[in-house]
mmCIF file of C-alpha atoms in Angstrom:
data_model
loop_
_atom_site.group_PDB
_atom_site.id
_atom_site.type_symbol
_atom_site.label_atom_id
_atom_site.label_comp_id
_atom_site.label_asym_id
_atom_site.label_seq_id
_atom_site.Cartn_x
_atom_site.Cartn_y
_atom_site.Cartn_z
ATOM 1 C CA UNK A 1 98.559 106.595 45.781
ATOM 2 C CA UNK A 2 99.436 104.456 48.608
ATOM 3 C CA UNK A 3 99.022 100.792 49.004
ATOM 4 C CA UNK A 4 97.094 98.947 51.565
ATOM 5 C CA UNK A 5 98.914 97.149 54.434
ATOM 6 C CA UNK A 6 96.288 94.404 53.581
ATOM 7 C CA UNK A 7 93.875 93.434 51.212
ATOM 8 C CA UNK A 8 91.485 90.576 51.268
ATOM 9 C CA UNK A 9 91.155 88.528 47.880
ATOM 10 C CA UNK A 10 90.563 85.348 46.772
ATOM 11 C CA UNK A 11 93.324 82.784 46.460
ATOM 12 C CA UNK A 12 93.963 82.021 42.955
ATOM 13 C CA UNK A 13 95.157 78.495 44.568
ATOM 14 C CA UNK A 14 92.122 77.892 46.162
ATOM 15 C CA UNK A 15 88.851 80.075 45.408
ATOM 16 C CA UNK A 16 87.082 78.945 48.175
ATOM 17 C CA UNK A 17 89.951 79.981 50.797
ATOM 18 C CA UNK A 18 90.179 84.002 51.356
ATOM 19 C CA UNK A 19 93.266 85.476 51.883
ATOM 20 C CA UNK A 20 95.036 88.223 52.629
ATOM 21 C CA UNK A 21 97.501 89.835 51.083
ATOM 22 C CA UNK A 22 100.650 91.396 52.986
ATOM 23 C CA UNK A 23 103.766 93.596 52.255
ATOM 24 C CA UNK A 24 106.396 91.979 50.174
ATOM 25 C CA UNK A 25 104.344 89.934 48.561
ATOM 26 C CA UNK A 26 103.074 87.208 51.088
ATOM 27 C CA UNK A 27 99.774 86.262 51.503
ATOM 28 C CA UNK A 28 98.228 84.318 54.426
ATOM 29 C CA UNK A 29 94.445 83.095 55.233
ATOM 30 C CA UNK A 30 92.431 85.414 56.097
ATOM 31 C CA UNK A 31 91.424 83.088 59.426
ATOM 32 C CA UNK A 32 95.172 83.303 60.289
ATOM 33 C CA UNK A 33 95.361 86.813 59.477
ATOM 34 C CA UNK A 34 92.364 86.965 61.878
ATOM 35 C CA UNK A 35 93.906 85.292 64.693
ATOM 36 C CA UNK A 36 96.947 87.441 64.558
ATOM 37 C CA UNK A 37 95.423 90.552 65.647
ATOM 38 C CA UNK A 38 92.385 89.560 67.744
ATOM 39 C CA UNK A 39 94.246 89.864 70.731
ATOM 40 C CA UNK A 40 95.525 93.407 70.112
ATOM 41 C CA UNK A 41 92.116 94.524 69.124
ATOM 42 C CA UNK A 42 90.569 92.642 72.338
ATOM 43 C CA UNK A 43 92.908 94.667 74.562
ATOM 44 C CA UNK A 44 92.097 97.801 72.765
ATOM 45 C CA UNK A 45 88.172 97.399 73.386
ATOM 46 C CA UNK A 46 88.823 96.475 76.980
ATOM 47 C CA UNK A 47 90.767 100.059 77.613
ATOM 48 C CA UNK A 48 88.201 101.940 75.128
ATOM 49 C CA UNK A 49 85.331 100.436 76.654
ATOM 50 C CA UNK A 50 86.865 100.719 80.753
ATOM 51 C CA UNK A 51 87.779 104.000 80.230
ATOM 52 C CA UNK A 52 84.196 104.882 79.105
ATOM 53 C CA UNK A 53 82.624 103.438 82.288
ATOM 54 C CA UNK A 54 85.099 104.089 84.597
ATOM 55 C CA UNK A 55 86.988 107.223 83.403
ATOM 56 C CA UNK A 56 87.690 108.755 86.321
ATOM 57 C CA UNK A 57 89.574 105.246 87.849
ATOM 58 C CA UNK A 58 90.630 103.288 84.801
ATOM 59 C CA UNK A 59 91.596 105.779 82.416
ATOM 60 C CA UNK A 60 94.215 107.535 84.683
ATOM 61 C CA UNK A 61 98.068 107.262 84.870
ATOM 62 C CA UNK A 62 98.274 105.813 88.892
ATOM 63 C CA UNK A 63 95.679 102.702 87.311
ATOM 64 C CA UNK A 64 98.083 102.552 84.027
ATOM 65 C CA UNK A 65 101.227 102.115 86.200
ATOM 66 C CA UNK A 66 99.760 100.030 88.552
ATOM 67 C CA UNK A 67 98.631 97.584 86.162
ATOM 68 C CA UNK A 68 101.558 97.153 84.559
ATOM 69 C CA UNK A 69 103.477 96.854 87.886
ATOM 70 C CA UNK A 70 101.505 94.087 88.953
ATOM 71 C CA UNK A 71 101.651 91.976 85.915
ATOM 72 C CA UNK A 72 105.201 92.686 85.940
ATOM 73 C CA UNK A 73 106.186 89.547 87.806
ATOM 74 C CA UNK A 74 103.820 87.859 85.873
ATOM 75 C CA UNK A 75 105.099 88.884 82.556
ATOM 76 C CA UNK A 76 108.579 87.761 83.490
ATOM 77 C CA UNK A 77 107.289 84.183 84.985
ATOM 78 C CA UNK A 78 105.443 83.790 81.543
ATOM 79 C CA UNK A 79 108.662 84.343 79.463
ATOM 80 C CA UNK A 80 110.372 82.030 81.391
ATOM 81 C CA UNK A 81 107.710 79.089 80.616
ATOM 82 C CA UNK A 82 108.103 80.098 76.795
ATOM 83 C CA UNK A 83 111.613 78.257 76.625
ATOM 84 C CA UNK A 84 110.384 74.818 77.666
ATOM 85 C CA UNK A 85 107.444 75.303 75.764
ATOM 86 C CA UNK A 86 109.043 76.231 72.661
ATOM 87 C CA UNK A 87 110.772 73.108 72.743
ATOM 88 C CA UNK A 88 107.664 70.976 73.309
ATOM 89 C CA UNK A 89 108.088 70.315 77.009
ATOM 90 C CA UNK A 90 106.261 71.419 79.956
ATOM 91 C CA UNK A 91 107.783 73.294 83.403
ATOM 92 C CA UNK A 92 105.218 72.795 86.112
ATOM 93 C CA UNK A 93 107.689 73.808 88.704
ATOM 94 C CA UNK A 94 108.494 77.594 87.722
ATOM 95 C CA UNK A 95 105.530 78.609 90.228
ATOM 96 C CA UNK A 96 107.506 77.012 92.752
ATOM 97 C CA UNK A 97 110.797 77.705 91.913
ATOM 98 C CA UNK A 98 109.747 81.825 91.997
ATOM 99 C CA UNK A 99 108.737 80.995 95.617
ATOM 100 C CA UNK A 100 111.426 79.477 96.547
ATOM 101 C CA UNK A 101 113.891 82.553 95.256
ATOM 102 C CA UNK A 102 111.634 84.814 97.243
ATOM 103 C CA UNK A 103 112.545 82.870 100.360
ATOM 104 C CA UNK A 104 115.833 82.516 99.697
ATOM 105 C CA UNK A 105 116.673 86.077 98.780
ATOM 106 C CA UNK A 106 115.089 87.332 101.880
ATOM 107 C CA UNK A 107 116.320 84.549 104.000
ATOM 108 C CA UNK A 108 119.715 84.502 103.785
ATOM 109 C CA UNK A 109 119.813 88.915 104.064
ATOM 110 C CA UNK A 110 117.722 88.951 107.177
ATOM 111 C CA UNK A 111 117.789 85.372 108.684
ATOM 112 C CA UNK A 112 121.801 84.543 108.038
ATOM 113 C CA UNK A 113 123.310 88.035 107.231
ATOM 114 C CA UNK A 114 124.279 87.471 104.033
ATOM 115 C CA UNK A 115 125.184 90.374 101.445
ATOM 116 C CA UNK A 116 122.248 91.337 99.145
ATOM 117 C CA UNK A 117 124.758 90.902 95.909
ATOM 118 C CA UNK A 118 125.479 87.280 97.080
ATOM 119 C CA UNK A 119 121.787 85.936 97.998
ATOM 120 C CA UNK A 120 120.838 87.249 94.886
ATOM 121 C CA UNK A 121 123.006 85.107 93.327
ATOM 122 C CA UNK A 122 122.461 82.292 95.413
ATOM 123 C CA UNK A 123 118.820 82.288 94.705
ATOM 124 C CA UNK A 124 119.343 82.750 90.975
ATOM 125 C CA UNK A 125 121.524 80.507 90.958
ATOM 126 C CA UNK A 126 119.325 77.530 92.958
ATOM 127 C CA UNK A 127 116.865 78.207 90.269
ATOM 128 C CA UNK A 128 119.376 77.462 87.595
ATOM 129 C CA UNK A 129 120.057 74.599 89.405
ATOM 130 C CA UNK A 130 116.359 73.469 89.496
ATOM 131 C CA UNK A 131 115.882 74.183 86.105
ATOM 132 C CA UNK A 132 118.935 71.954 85.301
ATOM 133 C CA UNK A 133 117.829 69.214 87.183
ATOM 134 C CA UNK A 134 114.811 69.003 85.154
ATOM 135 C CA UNK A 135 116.400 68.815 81.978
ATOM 136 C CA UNK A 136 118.549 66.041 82.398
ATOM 137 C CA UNK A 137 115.868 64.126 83.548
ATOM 138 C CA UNK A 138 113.594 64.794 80.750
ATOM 139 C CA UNK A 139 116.628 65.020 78.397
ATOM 140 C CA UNK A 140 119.428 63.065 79.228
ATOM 141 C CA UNK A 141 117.523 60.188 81.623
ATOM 142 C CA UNK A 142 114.152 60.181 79.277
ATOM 143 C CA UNK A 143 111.457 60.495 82.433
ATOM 144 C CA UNK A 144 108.432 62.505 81.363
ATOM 145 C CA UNK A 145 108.349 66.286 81.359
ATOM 146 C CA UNK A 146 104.782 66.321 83.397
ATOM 147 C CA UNK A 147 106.015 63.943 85.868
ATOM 148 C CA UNK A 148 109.614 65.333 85.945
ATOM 149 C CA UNK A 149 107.982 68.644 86.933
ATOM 150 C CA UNK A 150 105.275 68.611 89.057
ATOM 151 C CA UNK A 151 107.394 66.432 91.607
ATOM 152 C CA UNK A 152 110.193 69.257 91.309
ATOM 153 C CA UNK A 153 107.858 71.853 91.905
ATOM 154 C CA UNK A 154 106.321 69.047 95.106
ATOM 155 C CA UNK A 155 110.453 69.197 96.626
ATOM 156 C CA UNK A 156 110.394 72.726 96.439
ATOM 157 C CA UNK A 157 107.440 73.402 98.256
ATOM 158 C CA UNK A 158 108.682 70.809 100.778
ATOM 159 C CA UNK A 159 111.801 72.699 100.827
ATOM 160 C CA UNK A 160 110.649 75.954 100.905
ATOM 161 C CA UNK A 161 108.494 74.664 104.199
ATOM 162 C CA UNK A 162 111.841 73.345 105.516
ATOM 163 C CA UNK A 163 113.641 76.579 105.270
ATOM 164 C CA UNK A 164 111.105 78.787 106.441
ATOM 165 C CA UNK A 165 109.488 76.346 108.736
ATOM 166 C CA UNK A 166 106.026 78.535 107.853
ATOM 167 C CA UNK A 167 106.910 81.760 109.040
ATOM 168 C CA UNK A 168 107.081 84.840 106.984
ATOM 169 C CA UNK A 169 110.296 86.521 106.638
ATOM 170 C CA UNK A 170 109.549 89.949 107.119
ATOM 171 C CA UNK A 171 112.219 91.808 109.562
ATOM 172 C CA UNK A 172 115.566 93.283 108.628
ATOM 173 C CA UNK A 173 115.063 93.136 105.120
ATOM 174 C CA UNK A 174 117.478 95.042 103.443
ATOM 175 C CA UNK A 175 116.184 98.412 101.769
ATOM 176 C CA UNK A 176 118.506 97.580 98.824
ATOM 177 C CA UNK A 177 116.113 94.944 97.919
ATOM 178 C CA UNK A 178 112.762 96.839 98.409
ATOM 179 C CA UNK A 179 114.374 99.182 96.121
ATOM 180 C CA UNK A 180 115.095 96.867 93.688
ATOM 181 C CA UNK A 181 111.177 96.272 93.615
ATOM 182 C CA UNK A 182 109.872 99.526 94.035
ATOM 183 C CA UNK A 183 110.480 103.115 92.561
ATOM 184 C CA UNK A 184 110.670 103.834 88.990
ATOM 185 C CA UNK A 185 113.043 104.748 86.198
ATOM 186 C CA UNK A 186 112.139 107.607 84.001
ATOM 187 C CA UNK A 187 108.510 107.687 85.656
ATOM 188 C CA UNK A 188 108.477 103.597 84.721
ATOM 189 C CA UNK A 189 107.912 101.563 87.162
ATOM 190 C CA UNK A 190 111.218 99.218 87.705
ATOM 191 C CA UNK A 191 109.768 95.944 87.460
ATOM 192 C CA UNK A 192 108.462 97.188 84.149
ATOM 193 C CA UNK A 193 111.611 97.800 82.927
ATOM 194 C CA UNK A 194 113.181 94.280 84.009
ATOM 195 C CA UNK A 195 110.262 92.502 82.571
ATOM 196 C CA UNK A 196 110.261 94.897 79.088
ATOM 197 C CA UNK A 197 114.391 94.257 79.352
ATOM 198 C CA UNK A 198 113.637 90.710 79.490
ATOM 199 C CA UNK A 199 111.567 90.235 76.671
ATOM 200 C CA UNK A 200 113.580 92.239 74.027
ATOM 201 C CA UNK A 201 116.132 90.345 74.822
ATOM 202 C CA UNK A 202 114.344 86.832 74.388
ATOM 203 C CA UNK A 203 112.730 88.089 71.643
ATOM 204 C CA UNK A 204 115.445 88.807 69.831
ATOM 205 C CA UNK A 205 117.528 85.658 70.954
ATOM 206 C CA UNK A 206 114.484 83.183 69.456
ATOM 207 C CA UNK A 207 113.839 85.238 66.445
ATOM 208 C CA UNK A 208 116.917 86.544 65.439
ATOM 209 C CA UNK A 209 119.944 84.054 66.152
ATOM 210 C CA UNK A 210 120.501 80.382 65.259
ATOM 211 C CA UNK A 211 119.833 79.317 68.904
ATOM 212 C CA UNK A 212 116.056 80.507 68.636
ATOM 213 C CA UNK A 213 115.714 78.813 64.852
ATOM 214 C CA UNK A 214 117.437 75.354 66.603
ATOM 215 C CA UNK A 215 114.830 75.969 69.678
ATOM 216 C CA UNK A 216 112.003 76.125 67.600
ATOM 217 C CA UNK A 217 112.820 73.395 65.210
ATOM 218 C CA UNK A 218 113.463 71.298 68.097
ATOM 219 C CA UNK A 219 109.787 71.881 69.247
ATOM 220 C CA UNK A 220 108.431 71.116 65.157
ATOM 221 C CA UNK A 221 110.308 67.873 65.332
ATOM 222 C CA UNK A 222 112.651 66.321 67.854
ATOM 223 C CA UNK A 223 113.897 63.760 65.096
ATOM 224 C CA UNK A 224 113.827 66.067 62.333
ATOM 225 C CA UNK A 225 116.088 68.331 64.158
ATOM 226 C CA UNK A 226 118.351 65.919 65.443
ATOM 227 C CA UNK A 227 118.263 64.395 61.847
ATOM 228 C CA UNK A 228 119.313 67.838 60.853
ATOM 229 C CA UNK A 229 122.671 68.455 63.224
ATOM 230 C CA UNK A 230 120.609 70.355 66.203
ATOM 231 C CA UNK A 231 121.908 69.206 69.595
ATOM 232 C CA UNK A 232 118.623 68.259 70.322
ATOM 233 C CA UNK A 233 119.349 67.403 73.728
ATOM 234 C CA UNK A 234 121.734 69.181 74.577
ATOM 235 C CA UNK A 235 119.364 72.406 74.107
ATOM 236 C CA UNK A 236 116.415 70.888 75.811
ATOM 237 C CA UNK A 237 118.597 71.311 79.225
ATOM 238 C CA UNK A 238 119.546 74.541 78.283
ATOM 239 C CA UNK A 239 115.556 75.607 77.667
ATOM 240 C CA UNK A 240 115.285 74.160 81.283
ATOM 241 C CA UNK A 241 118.022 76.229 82.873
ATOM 242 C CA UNK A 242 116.457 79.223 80.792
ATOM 243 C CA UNK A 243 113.661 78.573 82.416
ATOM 244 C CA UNK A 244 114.713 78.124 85.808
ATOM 245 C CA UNK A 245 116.795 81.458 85.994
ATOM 246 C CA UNK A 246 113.780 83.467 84.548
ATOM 247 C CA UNK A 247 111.641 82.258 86.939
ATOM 248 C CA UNK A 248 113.913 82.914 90.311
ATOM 249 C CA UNK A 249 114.729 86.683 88.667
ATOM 250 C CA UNK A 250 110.763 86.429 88.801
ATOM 251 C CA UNK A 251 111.201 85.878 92.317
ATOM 252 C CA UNK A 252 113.879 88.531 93.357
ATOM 253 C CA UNK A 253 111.612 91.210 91.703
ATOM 254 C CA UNK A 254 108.219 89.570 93.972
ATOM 255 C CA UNK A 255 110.523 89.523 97.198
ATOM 256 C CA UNK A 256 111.500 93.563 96.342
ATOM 257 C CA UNK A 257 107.698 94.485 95.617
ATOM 258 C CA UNK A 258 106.900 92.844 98.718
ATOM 259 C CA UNK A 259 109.567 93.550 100.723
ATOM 260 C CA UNK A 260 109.081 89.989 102.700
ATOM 261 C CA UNK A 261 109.345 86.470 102.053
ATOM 262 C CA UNK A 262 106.422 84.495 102.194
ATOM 263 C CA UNK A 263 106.527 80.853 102.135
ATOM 264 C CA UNK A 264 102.871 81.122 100.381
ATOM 265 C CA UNK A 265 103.503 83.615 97.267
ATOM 266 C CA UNK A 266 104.609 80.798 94.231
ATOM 267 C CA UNK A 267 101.710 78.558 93.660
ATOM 268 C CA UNK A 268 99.283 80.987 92.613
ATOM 269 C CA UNK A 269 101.343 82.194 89.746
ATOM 270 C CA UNK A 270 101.403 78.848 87.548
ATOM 271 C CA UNK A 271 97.903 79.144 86.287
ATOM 272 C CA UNK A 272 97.621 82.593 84.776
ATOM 273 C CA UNK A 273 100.872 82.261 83.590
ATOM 274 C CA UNK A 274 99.648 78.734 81.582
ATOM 275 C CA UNK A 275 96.733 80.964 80.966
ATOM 276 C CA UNK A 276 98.804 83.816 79.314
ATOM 277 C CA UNK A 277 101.250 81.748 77.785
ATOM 278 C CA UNK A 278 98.883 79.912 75.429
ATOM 279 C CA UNK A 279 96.722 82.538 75.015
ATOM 280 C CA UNK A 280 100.014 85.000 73.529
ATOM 281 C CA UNK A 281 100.139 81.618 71.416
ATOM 282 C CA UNK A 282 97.313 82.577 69.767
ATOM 283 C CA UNK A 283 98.110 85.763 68.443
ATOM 284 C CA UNK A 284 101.384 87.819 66.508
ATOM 285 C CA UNK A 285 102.357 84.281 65.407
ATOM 286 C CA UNK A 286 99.203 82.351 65.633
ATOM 287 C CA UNK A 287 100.123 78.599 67.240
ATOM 288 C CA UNK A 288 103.693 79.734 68.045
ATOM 289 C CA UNK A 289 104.339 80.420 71.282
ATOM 290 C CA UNK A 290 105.973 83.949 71.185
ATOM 291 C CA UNK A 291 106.978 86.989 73.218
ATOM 292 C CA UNK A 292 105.055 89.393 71.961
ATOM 293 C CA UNK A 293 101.903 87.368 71.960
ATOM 294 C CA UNK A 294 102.310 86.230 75.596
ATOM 295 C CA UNK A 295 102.927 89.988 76.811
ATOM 296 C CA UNK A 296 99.656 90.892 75.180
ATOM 297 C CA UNK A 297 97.885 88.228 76.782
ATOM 298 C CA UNK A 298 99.212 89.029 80.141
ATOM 299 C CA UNK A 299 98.203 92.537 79.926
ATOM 300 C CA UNK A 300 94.764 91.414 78.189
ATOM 301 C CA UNK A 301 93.948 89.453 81.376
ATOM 302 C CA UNK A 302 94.928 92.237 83.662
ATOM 303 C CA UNK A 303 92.889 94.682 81.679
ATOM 304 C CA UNK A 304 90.139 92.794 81.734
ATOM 305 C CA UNK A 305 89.985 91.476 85.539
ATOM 306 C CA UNK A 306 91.124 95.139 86.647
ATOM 307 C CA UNK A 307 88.211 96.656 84.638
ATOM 308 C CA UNK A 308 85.787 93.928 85.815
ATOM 309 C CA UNK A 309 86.753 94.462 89.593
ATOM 310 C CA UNK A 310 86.034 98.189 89.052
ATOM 311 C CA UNK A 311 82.621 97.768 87.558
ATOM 312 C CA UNK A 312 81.873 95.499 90.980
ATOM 313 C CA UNK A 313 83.214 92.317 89.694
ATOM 314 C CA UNK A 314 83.322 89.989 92.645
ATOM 315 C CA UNK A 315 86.999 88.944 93.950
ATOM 316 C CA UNK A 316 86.790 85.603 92.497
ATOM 317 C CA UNK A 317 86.356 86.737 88.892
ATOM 318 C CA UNK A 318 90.063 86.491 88.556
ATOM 319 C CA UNK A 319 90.443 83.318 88.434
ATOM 320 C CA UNK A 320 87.453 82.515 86.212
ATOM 321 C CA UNK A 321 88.539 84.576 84.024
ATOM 322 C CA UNK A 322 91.961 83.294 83.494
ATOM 323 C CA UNK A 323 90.827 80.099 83.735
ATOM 324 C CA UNK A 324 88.302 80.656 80.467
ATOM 325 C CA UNK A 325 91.267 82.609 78.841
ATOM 326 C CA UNK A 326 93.321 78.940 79.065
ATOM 327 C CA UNK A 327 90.288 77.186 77.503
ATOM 328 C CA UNK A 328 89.516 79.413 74.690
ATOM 329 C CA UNK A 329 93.346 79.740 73.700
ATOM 330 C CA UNK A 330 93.746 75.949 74.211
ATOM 331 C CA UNK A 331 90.566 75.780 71.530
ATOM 332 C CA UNK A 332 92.094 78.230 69.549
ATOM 333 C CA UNK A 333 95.196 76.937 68.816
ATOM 334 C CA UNK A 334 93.616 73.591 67.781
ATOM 335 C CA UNK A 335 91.247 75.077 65.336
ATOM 336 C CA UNK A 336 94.400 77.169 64.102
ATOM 337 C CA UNK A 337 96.374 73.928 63.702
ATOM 338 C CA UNK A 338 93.438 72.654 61.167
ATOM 339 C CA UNK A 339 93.996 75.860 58.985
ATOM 340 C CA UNK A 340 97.320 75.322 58.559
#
């Protein structure tokens, strides 16, 4: 006879809570328990139902692979907001700071002849730079992470506007770039395969080694975890840098899939990326943010708009619909914080 994964009963502790009980012993509230896999199961109705209407243009390996290519950049923006996050700060200038790699990266190859290898790491390495800069402001000089933020990602707009002066950098771009963007690997498509890269390795940075445990704890309770040894500031910088670098490998990956550097291309990432972020939140570790969570919200949102679109969806349903994602995972993750 085998056992169940899960059973609902009720809590000996409380008889009017249900609960659920799961392998090794643990049990959980059923509401939490819930939460954990509504996302997953949302995703999975979106392809079932799709693939029912459209079956001939959603349910087909070109529409699989170009979803997944186009949330690629995405995915890897949204992992890089997780660090900050995690440590109960905001980065409002990630957006930017993607654009301004994409500049860079083509910029220096086709406007000032530099090597591919060395604007790559010129642009990464701005990014770090940016990311640094807004940690020891918020860290080390105290200024608020909203404020701190939103006038980084205001100088790097300017900046990017310098640099470019408004044009479009889209002659003599190297091919070694628009291969970096393009192609596959093993029938993947290579920015899947940076961004899946990515996330196995963050994911097993904050849930397997004392740096994700101090990260976290850091996020639960500043005091407690300076109280407790954790270099609370110290690590708050480093969440920044994180952050920073994630999001200009965000942007050598956009500048390869586009194979040109528009001045234009950053902004419009921050809010789905918000969107998907606290949505993940909300599921796989219900009011943590989380990797897993966040790369099944971005690919919930993409399902979802892509099916929409080819049902006749008008062009601006994107947006709504990422916007109501950010609402309903924002009111999610308060009610979940009551259950607790």
């Amino acid at each position: 006879m085998t056992t169940p994964i899960a059973t609902v009963q009720l809590d000996p502790a409380d008889h009017a809570r249900r609960t659920v009980a799961l392998p090794g012993g643990r049990r959980e509230p059923l509401s939490i328990f819930a939460a954990r896999i509504a996302l997953p199961v949302i995703l999975l109705i979106f392809i079932v139902v799709f693939s029912a209407l459209r079956p001939d243009t959603f349910f087909t390996t070109a529409n699989l692979t170009t979803t997944l290519a186009l949330q690629a950049v995405l995915a890897i923006l949204c992992l890089s907001l997780l660090l900050p996050l995690i440590v109960g700060e905001l980065d409002l200038s990630v957006a930017a700071n993607l654009g301004l790699s994409v500049v860079l990266v083509t910029g220096l190859t086709s406007q000032n002849g530099w090597p591919l290898p060395l604007a790559v790491v010129a642009a990464l390495g701005v990014s770090a730079l940016i990311g640094l800069a807004n940690g020891l402001l918020i860290a080390r000089v105290g200024v608020n992470a909203f404020v701190v933020t939103i006038a980084m990602s205001a100088l790097v707009t300017g900046a990017i506007g310098g640099y470019t002066q408004g044009n479009v950098f889209y002659e003599n771009i190297p091919q070694g770039l628009v291969d970096l963007g393009r192609g596959d690997l093993l029938g993947i498509p290579k920015p899947v395969v940076y961004a899946a890269v990515i996330a196995i390795a963050l994911w097993y940075v904050l849930s397997s080694t004392p740096l994700g445990r101090y990260l976290y704890a850091i996020g639960g309770s500043k005091d407690a975890a300076a109280l407790s040894g954790v270099p609370v500031k110290r690590l708050t910088v480093l969440a920044f840098v994180g952050a920073g670098l994630l999001a200009g490998v965000a942007g050598v990956v956009q500048a390869g899939i586009l194979g040109s550097g528009n001045p234009t291309v950053g902004p419009p990432f921050l809010l789905p990326a918000y969107a998907a972020v606290f949505l993940g939140a909300t599921a796989i570790q219900p009011g943590v943010f989380n990797v897993w969570g966040t790369v099944i919200a971005v690919l919930t949102v993409q399902v979802g708009t892509t099916g929409l679109v080819q049902l006749g969806a008008p062009f601006w349903i994107q947006p709504i619909f990422e916007g109501a994602a950010l609402l309903i995972a924002v009111i999610v993750s308060r009610w979940l914080k009551r259950e607790e």
